[in-house]
CSV table of C-alpha atoms and ligand atoms in Angstrom, one decimal:
chain,number,residue,atom,x,y,z
I,95,MET,CA,101.3,165.1,91.5
I,96,GLU,CA,103.2,161.8,91.2
I,97,ASN,CA,106.9,162.3,91.6
I,98,THR,CA,108.7,160.6,88.6
I,99,VAL,CA,112.1,162.3,88.9
I,100,THR,CA,115.0,159.8,88.7
I,101,ILE,CA,117.9,160.4,91.0
I,102,LEU,CA,121.3,158.6,90.9
I,103,ILE,CA,123.5,158.4,94.0
I,104,LYS,CA,127.1,157.9,92.9
I,105,ASN,CA,130.7,158.3,94.1
I,106,THR,CA,130.1,156.1,97.1
I,107,SER,CA,132.7,154.1,99.1
I,108,TYR,CA,130.2,151.3,99.7
I,109,VAL,CA,126.5,150.7,99.1
I,110,VAL,CA,124.8,148.1,101.4
I,111,GLY,CA,122.8,146.3,98.8
I,112,PHE,CA,120.4,143.4,99.3
I,113,LYS,CA,120.0,140.2,97.3
I,114,ASN,CA,119.3,136.5,98.0
I,115,ASP,CA,117.7,137.5,101.3
I,116,SER,CA,120.9,139.2,102.6
I,117,HIS,CA,122.7,142.5,102.8
I,118,TYR,CA,126.0,142.7,100.9
I,119,LEU,CA,128.7,145.3,100.5
I,120,LEU,CA,128.9,146.8,97.0
I,121,LYS,CA,132.2,148.7,96.7
I,122,ASN,CA,131.8,152.0,94.8
I,123,GLY,CA,128.2,151.1,94.1
I,124,GLN,CA,125.4,153.2,92.8
I,125,VAL,CA,121.7,153.6,93.7
I,126,ALA,CA,119.1,155.0,91.4
I,127,TYR,CA,115.5,155.8,92.5
I,128,LYS,CA,112.5,157.1,90.6
I,129,GLY,CA,109.9,158.9,92.7
I,130,ASN,CA,109.7,156.9,96.0
I,131,GLU,CA,111.0,153.6,94.6
I,132,ILE,CA,114.5,152.2,94.2
I,133,ILE,CA,115.0,151.1,90.6
I,134,TYR,CA,118.7,150.2,90.5
I,135,VAL,CA,121.5,149.0,92.9
I,136,GLY,CA,124.7,148.1,91.1
I,137,LYS,CA,128.1,149.3,89.8
I,138,ASN,CA,127.1,151.4,86.8
I,139,TYR,CA,123.6,152.7,86.1
I,140,GLU,CA,123.1,153.6,82.5
I,141,GLY,CA,119.4,154.7,82.4
I,142,PRO,CA,118.1,158.3,82.1
I,143,VAL,CA,118.8,160.5,85.1
I,144,ASP,CA,117.2,163.8,86.2
I,145,GLN,CA,119.5,164.5,89.1
I,146,ILE,CA,122.7,163.3,90.6
I,147,ILE,CA,123.6,163.1,94.3
I,148,ASP,CA,127.4,163.0,94.8
I,149,ALA,CA,127.9,160.8,97.9
I,150,ASN,CA,131.5,162.1,98.3
I,151,ASN,CA,132.9,158.7,99.2
I,152,GLY,CA,129.9,158.2,101.6
I,153,LEU,CA,128.5,154.9,102.8
I,154,VAL,CA,124.9,154.3,101.6
I,155,ILE,CA,122.7,152.3,103.9
I,156,PRO,CA,118.9,151.6,104.0
I,157,GLY,CA,117.0,153.8,106.4
I,158,LEU,CA,116.9,152.5,110.0
I,159,ILE,CA,113.7,151.4,111.6
I,160,ASN,CA,113.0,152.5,115.2
I,161,CYS,CA,110.3,150.2,116.5
I,162,HIS,CA,109.4,151.9,119.8
I,163,VAL,CA,109.3,155.7,120.5
I,164,HIS,CA,107.2,157.9,122.7
I,165,LEU,CA,107.6,161.2,120.8
I,166,ALA,CA,105.7,163.4,123.2
I,167,ASN,CA,107.4,162.1,126.4
I,168,SER,CA,110.8,160.7,126.1
I,169,PRO,CA,113.1,163.8,125.8
I,170,ALA,CA,111.5,165.2,129.0
I,171,GLU,CA,113.1,162.4,131.0
I,172,LYS,CA,116.6,163.5,130.0
I,173,GLY,CA,118.9,164.9,132.8
I,174,PHE,CA,116.4,163.6,135.4
I,175,ILE,CA,116.1,159.8,135.5
I,176,GLU,CA,119.7,158.9,134.9
I,177,ASP,CA,121.5,157.5,138.0
I,178,ARG,CA,118.2,157.1,139.8
I,179,GLY,CA,115.9,154.2,140.7
I,180,SER,CA,113.4,153.2,143.4
I,181,ARG,CA,114.9,150.8,145.9
I,182,ASN,CA,111.4,149.5,146.7
I,183,PHE,CA,110.6,148.8,143.1
I,184,HIS,CA,113.7,146.8,142.1
I,185,MET,CA,115.5,150.0,141.0
I,186,LEU,CA,113.0,150.8,138.3
I,187,THR,CA,112.1,154.5,137.5
I,188,LEU,CA,108.8,153.6,136.0
I,189,TYR,CA,106.4,154.0,139.0
I,190,GLU,CA,107.9,156.9,140.9
I,191,TYR,CA,110.3,159.0,138.7
I,192,LEU,CA,108.3,158.8,135.5
I,193,ARG,CA,105.1,159.6,137.3
I,194,ALA,CA,106.7,162.9,138.6
I,195,ILE,CA,107.0,164.0,134.9
I,196,ASP,CA,103.8,165.8,134.1
I,197,MET,CA,103.1,168.2,131.3
I,198,PRO,CA,100.0,169.8,129.8
I,199,TYR,CA,99.0,168.7,126.3
I,200,GLU,CA,100.3,171.9,124.7
I,201,ASP,CA,103.7,171.2,126.1
I,202,ARG,CA,103.6,167.6,124.9
I,203,LEU,CA,103.1,168.9,121.4
I,204,LYS,CA,106.4,170.8,121.7
I,205,VAL,CA,108.2,167.7,123.1
I,206,MET,CA,106.9,165.9,120.0
I,207,ASP,CA,108.3,168.6,117.7
I,208,PHE,CA,111.6,168.2,119.5
I,209,SER,CA,111.6,164.4,119.0
I,210,LEU,CA,110.8,164.6,115.3
I,211,ALA,CA,113.6,167.2,114.8
I,212,GLU,CA,115.9,164.9,116.8
I,213,ILE,CA,115.1,161.6,115.1
I,214,LEU,CA,115.2,162.5,111.4
I,215,PRO,CA,118.9,163.4,111.2
I,216,THR,CA,119.9,160.2,113.1
I,217,GLY,CA,119.2,158.0,110.1
I,218,ALA,CA,115.8,156.5,111.2
I,219,THR,CA,113.4,156.7,108.4
I,220,THR,CA,110.5,154.6,109.9
I,221,ILE,CA,109.3,154.9,113.5
I,222,TYR,CA,106.7,153.2,115.6
I,223,GLU,CA,105.1,155.9,117.8
I,224,LEU,CA,103.1,155.1,120.9
I,225,GLY,CA,101.2,157.8,122.6
I,226,LEU,CA,98.2,160.1,122.7
I,227,GLY,CA,97.7,159.9,118.9
I,228,SER,CA,95.6,163.1,118.6
I,229,GLU,CA,94.9,164.3,115.1
I,230,GLU,CA,97.3,167.2,115.4
I,231,MET,CA,100.0,164.8,116.6
I,232,VAL,CA,99.3,162.5,113.6
I,233,GLU,CA,99.6,165.5,111.3
I,234,LYS,CA,102.8,166.6,112.9
I,235,ILE,CA,104.3,163.2,112.2
I,236,GLY,CA,102.9,163.1,108.7
I,237,ASN,CA,104.4,166.6,108.0
I,238,SER,CA,107.8,165.6,109.4
I,239,GLY,CA,108.3,163.4,106.3
I,240,LEU,CA,109.0,160.3,108.4
I,241,ARG,CA,107.4,157.0,107.7
I,242,ALA,CA,105.4,156.0,110.8
I,243,TYR,CA,103.3,153.4,112.4
I,244,ILE,CA,101.2,154.9,115.2
I,245,GLY,CA,99.3,153.4,118.1
I,246,LEU,CA,97.1,155.4,120.5
I,247,SER,CA,97.4,154.4,124.1
I,248,SER,CA,94.2,152.8,125.2
I,249,CYS,CA,95.2,151.5,128.6
I,250,PRO,CA,92.2,151.2,130.9
I,251,SER,CA,94.2,151.8,134.0
I,252,LYS,CA,97.5,153.3,135.2
I,253,THR,CA,100.1,151.8,137.5
I,254,TYR,CA,101.6,154.1,140.1
I,255,THR,CA,102.8,154.4,143.7
I,256,PRO,CA,100.7,156.3,146.2
I,257,ASP,CA,103.5,156.3,148.9
I,258,GLY,CA,106.8,155.1,147.5
I,259,LYS,CA,106.3,151.7,149.2
I,260,ARG,CA,103.8,149.8,147.1
I,261,ILE,CA,102.4,149.8,143.5
I,262,GLU,CA,98.7,150.2,142.8
I,263,ASN,CA,96.6,150.2,139.6
I,264,THR,CA,94.1,153.0,139.3
I,265,LYS,CA,90.5,151.7,139.0
I,266,MET,CA,90.0,149.7,135.8
I,267,ASP,CA,88.1,152.0,133.5
I,268,LEU,CA,87.2,149.7,130.7
I,269,ASP,CA,84.7,152.2,129.1
I,270,PHE,CA,87.7,154.6,128.7
I,271,GLY,CA,89.8,151.8,127.2
I,272,TYR,CA,87.1,150.8,124.7
I,273,GLN,CA,86.5,154.4,123.8
I,274,ARG,CA,90.2,154.9,123.1
I,275,LEU,CA,90.2,151.8,120.9
I,276,GLU,CA,87.3,153.2,119.0
I,277,GLU,CA,89.2,156.5,118.5
I,278,ASN,CA,92.2,154.5,117.3
I,279,ILE,CA,90.0,152.8,114.7
I,280,ALA,CA,88.5,156.2,113.7
I,281,ARG,CA,92.0,157.6,113.3
I,282,LYS,CA,93.0,154.7,111.2
I,283,GLU,CA,90.0,155.2,108.9
I,284,LYS,CA,90.9,158.9,108.5
I,285,TYR,CA,94.6,158.7,108.1
I,286,GLU,CA,95.7,155.2,107.0
I,287,GLY,CA,97.7,155.5,103.9
I,288,SER,CA,97.8,159.3,104.1
I,289,TYR,CA,100.9,161.3,103.4
I,290,HIS,CA,101.7,159.2,100.4
I,291,ASP,CA,101.1,156.0,102.4
I,292,ARG,CA,103.7,157.0,105.0
I,293,ILE,CA,101.3,156.8,107.9
I,294,ARG,CA,99.7,153.6,109.1
I,295,PHE,CA,97.8,152.8,112.3
I,296,THR,CA,98.2,150.0,114.9
I,297,LEU,CA,96.7,149.3,118.3
I,298,PHE,CA,98.5,149.9,121.6
I,299,PRO,CA,96.8,148.6,124.7
I,300,GLY,CA,99.5,149.8,127.1
I,301,GLN,CA,100.9,147.1,129.3
I,302,ASP,CA,99.9,143.7,130.5
I,303,GLU,CA,99.4,144.5,134.2
I,304,SER,CA,96.9,147.3,133.3
I,305,THR,CA,94.8,145.3,130.9
I,306,PRO,CA,92.4,142.6,132.0
I,307,PRO,CA,91.7,139.5,129.8
I,308,GLU,CA,88.4,140.7,128.4
I,309,PHE,CA,90.0,143.9,127.3
I,310,LEU,CA,92.9,142.1,125.6
I,311,ARG,CA,90.5,139.8,123.8
I,312,GLU,CA,88.7,142.9,122.4
I,313,VAL,CA,92.0,144.3,121.3
I,314,LYS,CA,92.7,141.1,119.5
I,315,ARG,CA,89.3,141.0,117.9
I,316,LEU,CA,89.7,144.6,116.6
I,317,ALA,CA,93.3,143.9,115.4
I,318,ASP,CA,92.0,140.9,113.3
I,319,LEU,CA,88.9,142.7,112.0
I,320,HIS,CA,90.9,145.8,110.9
I,321,LYS,CA,94.1,144.0,110.0
I,322,MET,CA,96.2,146.0,112.4
I,323,LYS,CA,99.6,145.4,114.0
I,324,LEU,CA,99.7,145.9,117.8
I,325,THR,CA,102.2,146.4,120.5
I,326,ILE,CA,102.2,146.1,124.3
I,327,HIS,CA,104.8,146.7,127.1
I,328,VAL,CA,105.4,143.4,128.9
I,329,GLY,CA,108.2,141.8,131.0
I,330,GLN,CA,109.7,145.1,132.1
I,331,SER,CA,109.4,144.9,135.8
I,332,ILE,CA,109.4,142.3,138.6
I,333,GLN,CA,106.3,143.9,140.2
I,334,GLU,CA,104.5,143.5,136.9
I,335,TYR,CA,105.6,139.8,136.7
I,336,GLU,CA,104.5,139.1,140.2
I,337,TYR,CA,101.1,140.9,139.7
I,338,ILE,CA,100.3,138.8,136.6
I,339,ILE,CA,101.1,135.6,138.5
I,340,GLN,CA,99.0,136.7,141.5
I,341,GLN,CA,96.1,137.6,139.3
I,342,TYR,CA,96.2,134.8,136.6
I,343,GLY,CA,98.7,132.2,137.9
I,344,VAL,CA,100.7,132.2,134.7
I,345,SER,CA,103.8,134.1,133.3
I,346,PRO,CA,103.2,137.4,131.4
I,347,ALA,CA,104.0,135.6,128.2
I,348,GLN,CA,101.4,132.9,128.8
I,349,TYR,CA,98.9,135.6,129.9
I,350,LEU,CA,99.3,137.4,126.6
I,351,VAL,CA,99.2,134.2,124.5
I,352,ASP,CA,96.1,133.0,126.3
I,353,ASN,CA,94.3,136.2,125.3
I,354,GLY,CA,95.5,136.3,121.7
I,355,ILE,CA,98.1,139.0,122.1
I,356,CYS,CA,100.8,137.2,120.1
I,357,GLY,CA,101.7,136.3,116.5
I,358,PRO,CA,103.7,137.8,113.6
I,359,ASP,CA,101.6,141.0,113.7
I,360,VAL,CA,102.3,141.6,117.4
I,361,PHE,CA,105.3,143.4,119.0
I,362,TRP,CA,106.0,142.7,122.6
I,363,THR,CA,108.1,145.5,123.9
I,364,HIS,CA,110.8,144.6,126.5
I,365,TYR,CA,110.2,141.1,127.8
I,366,VAL,CA,113.6,141.2,129.5
I,367,LEU,CA,112.8,140.0,133.0
I,368,ARG,CA,111.8,136.5,132.0
I,369,SER,CA,112.1,133.8,134.5
I,370,GLY,CA,115.7,132.6,134.4
I,371,HIS,CA,117.0,136.2,134.3
I,372,HIS,CA,119.2,136.6,137.3
I,373,LEU,CA,116.9,139.4,138.7
I,374,ASN,CA,113.8,137.2,138.4
I,375,PRO,CA,113.7,134.4,141.0
I,376,LEU,CA,110.4,132.9,139.7
I,377,ILE,CA,110.5,129.8,137.5
I,378,PHE,CA,108.0,129.7,134.6
I,379,PRO,CA,109.9,127.9,131.8
I,380,GLY,CA,109.0,128.2,128.2
I,381,GLU,CA,108.5,131.9,127.8
I,382,LEU,CA,111.0,132.4,125.0
I,383,GLU,CA,109.6,129.3,123.3
I,384,LEU,CA,106.1,130.8,123.4
I,385,MET,CA,107.4,133.9,121.8
I,386,ALA,CA,109.2,131.9,119.1
I,387,GLU,CA,106.4,129.4,118.4
I,388,THR,CA,103.8,132.2,118.0
I,389,LYS,CA,106.3,134.2,115.9
I,390,THR,CA,105.7,137.2,118.1
I,391,ASN,CA,108.2,140.0,117.5
I,392,LEU,CA,110.2,141.4,120.4
I,393,VAL,CA,111.2,145.0,120.7
I,394,HIS,CA,114.5,145.3,122.6
I,395,CYS,CA,115.3,148.8,124.0
I,396,PRO,CA,118.9,148.1,125.2
I,397,TRP,CA,120.0,151.6,126.2
I,398,VAL,CA,117.1,152.0,128.7
I,399,LEU,CA,118.2,148.7,130.4
I,400,THR,CA,122.0,149.3,130.6
I,401,ARG,CA,121.4,152.8,131.9
I,402,ARG,CA,119.4,151.3,134.8
I,403,GLY,CA,122.0,148.6,135.4
I,404,PHE,CA,120.8,145.4,133.8
I,405,LEU,CA,120.9,143.5,130.6
I,406,MET,CA,118.8,141.3,128.4
I,407,GLU,CA,120.2,137.8,129.2
I,408,SER,CA,120.9,137.5,126.5
I,409,MET,CA,119.9,138.9,123.2
I,410,GLN,CA,121.8,136.1,121.5
I,411,MET,CA,119.7,133.5,123.4
I,412,TYR,CA,116.5,135.1,122.1
I,413,LEU,CA,117.8,135.1,118.6
I,414,ASP,CA,119.0,131.5,118.9
I,415,LYS,CA,115.4,130.5,119.9
I,416,GLY,CA,114.3,132.0,116.5
I,417,ILE,CA,112.6,135.1,117.9
I,418,ASN,CA,112.6,138.2,115.6
I,419,VAL,CA,114.2,140.8,117.9
I,420,VAL,CA,114.1,144.4,116.7
I,421,PHE,CA,115.1,147.7,118.3
I,422,GLY,CA,113.4,150.7,119.8
I,423,THR,CA,114.9,153.7,121.4
I,424,ASP,CA,112.0,154.0,123.9
I,425,THR,CA,113.4,156.9,125.9
I,426,PHE,CA,116.5,159.1,125.0
I,427,PRO,CA,118.6,159.6,123.0
I,428,GLN,CA,116.3,158.8,120.1
I,429,ASP,CA,119.3,157.5,118.2
I,430,MET,CA,119.3,154.1,116.6
I,431,LEU,CA,123.1,154.0,116.2
I,432,ASN,CA,123.3,154.4,120.0
I,433,ASP,CA,120.8,151.6,120.4
I,434,MET,CA,122.6,149.3,118.0
I,435,ARG,CA,125.9,149.8,119.7
I,436,SER,CA,124.4,149.3,123.1
I,437,ALA,CA,122.6,146.1,122.0
I,438,ALA,CA,125.8,144.7,120.6
I,439,THR,CA,128.0,145.5,123.6
I,440,SER,CA,125.4,144.5,126.2
I,441,CYS,CA,125.0,141.2,124.4
I,442,LYS,CA,128.7,140.6,124.5
I,443,ILE,CA,128.8,141.4,128.2
I,444,ALA,CA,125.9,139.2,129.0
I,445,GLU,CA,127.6,136.2,127.3
I,446,SER,CA,131.2,137.2,128.0
I,447,ASN,CA,131.7,136.5,124.3
I,448,PRO,CA,132.9,138.8,121.6
I,449,PHE,CA,131.5,136.6,118.8
I,450,VAL,CA,127.9,137.5,119.6
I,451,GLY,CA,126.1,140.8,119.2
I,452,THR,CA,128.1,141.4,116.0
I,453,ALA,CA,127.8,144.5,113.8
I,454,ALA,CA,126.1,142.4,111.1
I,455,THR,CA,123.6,141.0,113.6
I,456,VAL,CA,122.4,144.4,115.0
I,457,PHE,CA,122.5,146.0,111.5
I,458,ASN,CA,120.2,143.2,110.3
I,459,MET,CA,117.9,143.7,113.3
I,460,ALA,CA,117.6,147.4,112.7
I,461,THR,CA,116.8,147.0,109.0
I,462,VAL,CA,115.4,143.8,107.5
I,463,GLY,CA,114.4,142.3,110.9
I,464,ALA,CA,112.3,145.3,111.7
I,465,ALA,CA,110.8,145.4,108.2
I,466,LYS,CA,109.8,141.7,108.6
I,467,ALA,CA,108.0,142.6,111.9
I,468,PHE,CA,106.0,145.2,109.9
I,469,GLY,CA,105.3,142.7,107.2
I,470,ARG,CA,107.2,145.0,104.7
I,471,ASP,CA,109.5,143.5,102.1
I,472,ASP,CA,109.9,147.1,100.7
I,473,LEU,CA,111.7,148.6,103.7
I,474,GLY,CA,115.0,148.1,105.5
I,475,ARG,CA,116.9,147.2,102.3
I,476,LEU,CA,118.4,148.7,99.2
I,477,ALA,CA,117.1,146.7,96.2
I,478,PRO,CA,115.0,147.4,93.1
I,479,GLY,CA,111.3,147.7,94.2
I,480,ALA,CA,112.0,148.8,97.7
I,481,LYS,CA,111.0,152.2,99.0
I,482,ALA,CA,113.6,155.0,98.6
I,483,ASP,CA,114.3,155.2,102.3
I,484,ILE,CA,118.1,155.8,102.1
I,485,VAL,CA,120.8,157.2,104.4
I,486,ILE,CA,124.2,158.4,103.3
I,487,VAL,CA,126.8,158.4,106.0
I,488,ASP,CA,129.8,160.8,105.7
I,489,THR,CA,133.1,158.8,105.8
I,490,ASN,CA,135.5,161.8,105.5
I,491,ASN,CA,136.1,162.0,109.2
I,492,MET,CA,138.1,160.5,112.1
I,493,GLU,CA,135.5,157.9,112.9
I,494,PHE,CA,135.8,156.3,109.5
I,495,CYS,CA,139.6,156.3,109.4
I,496,PRO,CA,141.1,153.8,108.9
I,497,TYR,CA,138.2,152.6,106.7
I,498,ARG,CA,137.8,148.9,105.9
I,499,ASP,CA,134.5,147.4,107.2
I,500,PRO,CA,131.8,150.0,107.1
I,501,ILE,CA,129.3,148.1,109.2
I,502,LYS,CA,131.7,147.6,112.0
I,503,ILE,CA,132.6,151.3,112.0
I,504,LEU,CA,128.9,152.3,111.8
I,505,VAL,CA,128.0,150.1,114.8
I,506,PHE,CA,131.1,150.5,117.1
I,507,THR,CA,132.6,153.9,116.3
I,508,ALA,CA,130.3,156.2,114.2
I,509,THR,CA,127.9,158.7,115.8
I,510,ARG,CA,124.7,160.3,114.7
I,511,HIS,CA,126.8,163.3,113.6
I,512,ASN,CA,128.3,161.2,110.8
I,513,ILE,CA,124.9,160.9,109.1
I,514,ASP,CA,125.0,163.2,106.1
I,515,LYS,CA,121.8,162.7,104.1
I,516,VAL,CA,118.5,161.2,104.9
I,517,ILE,CA,116.0,160.4,102.2
I,518,VAL,CA,112.5,159.1,103.1
I,519,ASP,CA,110.0,158.0,100.4
I,520,GLY,CA,112.3,159.6,97.8
I,521,ASN,CA,112.4,163.0,99.5
I,522,LEU,CA,115.7,164.4,100.6
I,523,LEU,CA,115.0,165.6,104.1
I,524,VAL,CA,118.4,165.9,105.7
I,525,GLU,CA,121.6,167.3,104.1
I,526,HIS,CA,125.0,167.8,105.8
I,527,GLY,CA,123.4,166.3,109.0
I,528,LYS,CA,120.7,169.0,109.2
I,529,ALA,CA,117.0,168.8,108.5
I,530,LEU,CA,116.4,170.9,105.4
I,531,ASP,CA,113.4,172.6,107.0
I,532,ASP,CA,115.7,173.4,110.0
I,533,ARG,CA,113.2,172.9,112.8
I,534,GLN,CA,115.9,172.0,115.3
I,535,GLU,CA,116.7,175.5,116.7
I,536,GLU,CA,113.1,176.4,117.5
I,537,ALA,CA,112.3,172.9,118.8
I,538,ARG,CA,115.3,173.1,121.2
I,539,LYS,CA,114.2,176.5,122.5
I,540,ASN,CA,110.7,175.3,123.1
I,541,MET,CA,111.8,172.0,124.7
I,542,GLN,CA,114.0,173.9,127.2
I,543,GLU,CA,111.0,176.1,128.1
I,544,VAL,CA,108.8,173.1,128.5
I,545,ALA,CA,111.3,171.3,130.7
I,546,ASP,CA,111.9,174.4,132.9
I,547,ARG,CA,108.2,174.5,133.6
I,548,MET,CA,108.0,170.8,134.1
I,549,TRP,CA,110.9,170.7,136.6
I,550,LEU,CA,109.3,173.6,138.5
I,551,ASN,CA,106.0,171.7,138.6
I,552,MET,CA,107.5,168.4,139.7
I,553,LYS,CA,106.8,168.9,143.4
I,554,ASN,CA,103.0,168.9,142.5
I,555,ALA,CA,103.2,165.8,140.4
I,556,ASP,CA,105.4,163.7,142.8
I,557,TRP,CA,103.6,161.7,145.5
I,558,ALA,CA,105.9,163.1,148.2
I,559,HIS,CA,105.9,166.6,146.8
I,560,ARG,CA,109.7,166.6,146.3
I,561,THR,CA,111.5,169.1,144.1
I,562,VAL,CA,113.3,168.1,141.0
I,563,ASP,CA,116.6,168.5,142.9
I,564,GLU,CA,115.4,166.4,145.8
I,565,LEU,CA,114.3,163.6,143.4
I,566,SER,CA,117.4,163.8,141.2
I,567,PRO,CA,120.3,165.8,142.7
I,568,MET,CA,122.7,167.5,140.4
I,569,SER,CA,125.9,165.6,139.7
I,570,PHE,CA,128.0,168.3,141.4
I,571,PRO,CA,127.2,171.2,143.7
I,572,VAL,CA,126.0,174.2,141.8
I,573,GLU,CA,127.4,177.6,142.8
O,270,ZN,ZN1,107.7,152.3,125.9
C-alpha cells in the first residue's frame, strides 16, 4: 500500500538544504516528507502532519552515496591486509594477500549480512554493490532497506600470482563472461525497480587487464541496449598499466575509451596510477583529459590508498580538469565519513595546500556529485521532490562542541557514532545510531565465525601455503 504519511523533522540546529544547484545551511530549518518524497525544506512548515521527529538540535543532511562496495568480501580483509604489501608487485595486496582470502558461498552471505548491518548506521543511504549478485544476495540488499545499484562480476579471467614473483591471468573464459552478462540482464529483468524502486541493475565487467576488447565491446552493446550504468576497476596497479601497454600499446584510459567503456553512464573505479603519478614512470599524456572529455565518472576510494602508502595526485587536479569524482569505501571500514575525511586530508597532503580538499568539496562529492553520476536529480539533496533519504546527526556531544560550521565538523571531527537517525525512501531504519531491526549483534557473531574459519583455511588458499600469522604477523607477540 502506498505510504502517504507526512512526517515533519523539527528542532534542528541546521538543515543542509539545496537550491540554485547548491547546498546551503538553513539554521533551525525543518524538513517535511510525505511517503518517500520530500515536500518541504524551510523554516516553518504549516501543512498537515501525521508525525513529528524531534531532531534534538541535530544536523540534518542528505543520505550519503557510497559508489563502490563489495559487501560479501571487504570486511574479511580487516585485521589482515593492513601493514602488508607485496614487494614484487609495487606493494599492492591485490594479487597475493587478497587471493589468500577464500570463503565458501554460504560464508560470503554472512559477510554480506555484516556489511549491510555496518553500512546503514553510517549514514550511507545509497550503495553501489559489486559482487556475485545471486538472487538471495539481491534480496538481502532489498530487505536491508538501502537503495542500491548492483553489478554482477562478469570478469572472464582472474589475475593472480602463481609464485609470488610474477602476475598471470587465468585462461580467458569468454563463454563464462558472456554467460554472467546474460545472468546480469536476467537479474535486471526480474528485480529492476523492485523494493519500491530501491534496487537497480548495472554491469560490472571486472577490470581492464582481465577483459579483452571484444568482451568490452559486448559489455558496451548491452549497456546501451538495456540502458544500464556500468563500472570497471582500472588504473589501480602498475602491473595492470604495463600489461595494457604490452597488449594494446595504449594507456588503460585509451584502451577503455577505444572500446566504448566511457561516458556519463560509466564509473571508472580508481584510476590513480595515471602516468605522471610519481609511482608511474610511463608517459601517456592525456588520460585525465580523456576522462573529462568523455564525461566518465571516477570513483575515488581514498582510504584504501592511504592505508597502502600512496595518494591520488591529486584529487583537486582531477576536479580541476572537470572530472566528476565520487567516493567508494571499497574495502573497510565501510564508512563514508572516514572516506570523506581521508579524501580531504590526502588531497591537502598531495598538494601541500590546506585550501584544497575542503569540507564543502568532499560533502558535494559524496552527495550531489554521486547523484549526478547515477543520473539522479532526486538523490543527494534535501529539496522538495527529492527522495526522502535523510540522515540526522547528533550534535549533543564532544565532537560537535564548539559548534559553528556543521560541514567542517562532519568531515574533520565527527565519527560514524554521531549518526543518530537514518531514513531511506521515507522509512526510518536507524534510531540512536542503531538499526531498528538490530541485526548487528548476530551479524558480528557470524562474521567472527566466518573469519576464524577463513584464517584457518588460509594456508590452503595461499600459493606458498603460509598460515595467516606468517602472511600477516600480529602487531605484538601474543602470550
Ligand atoms: Zn573494488
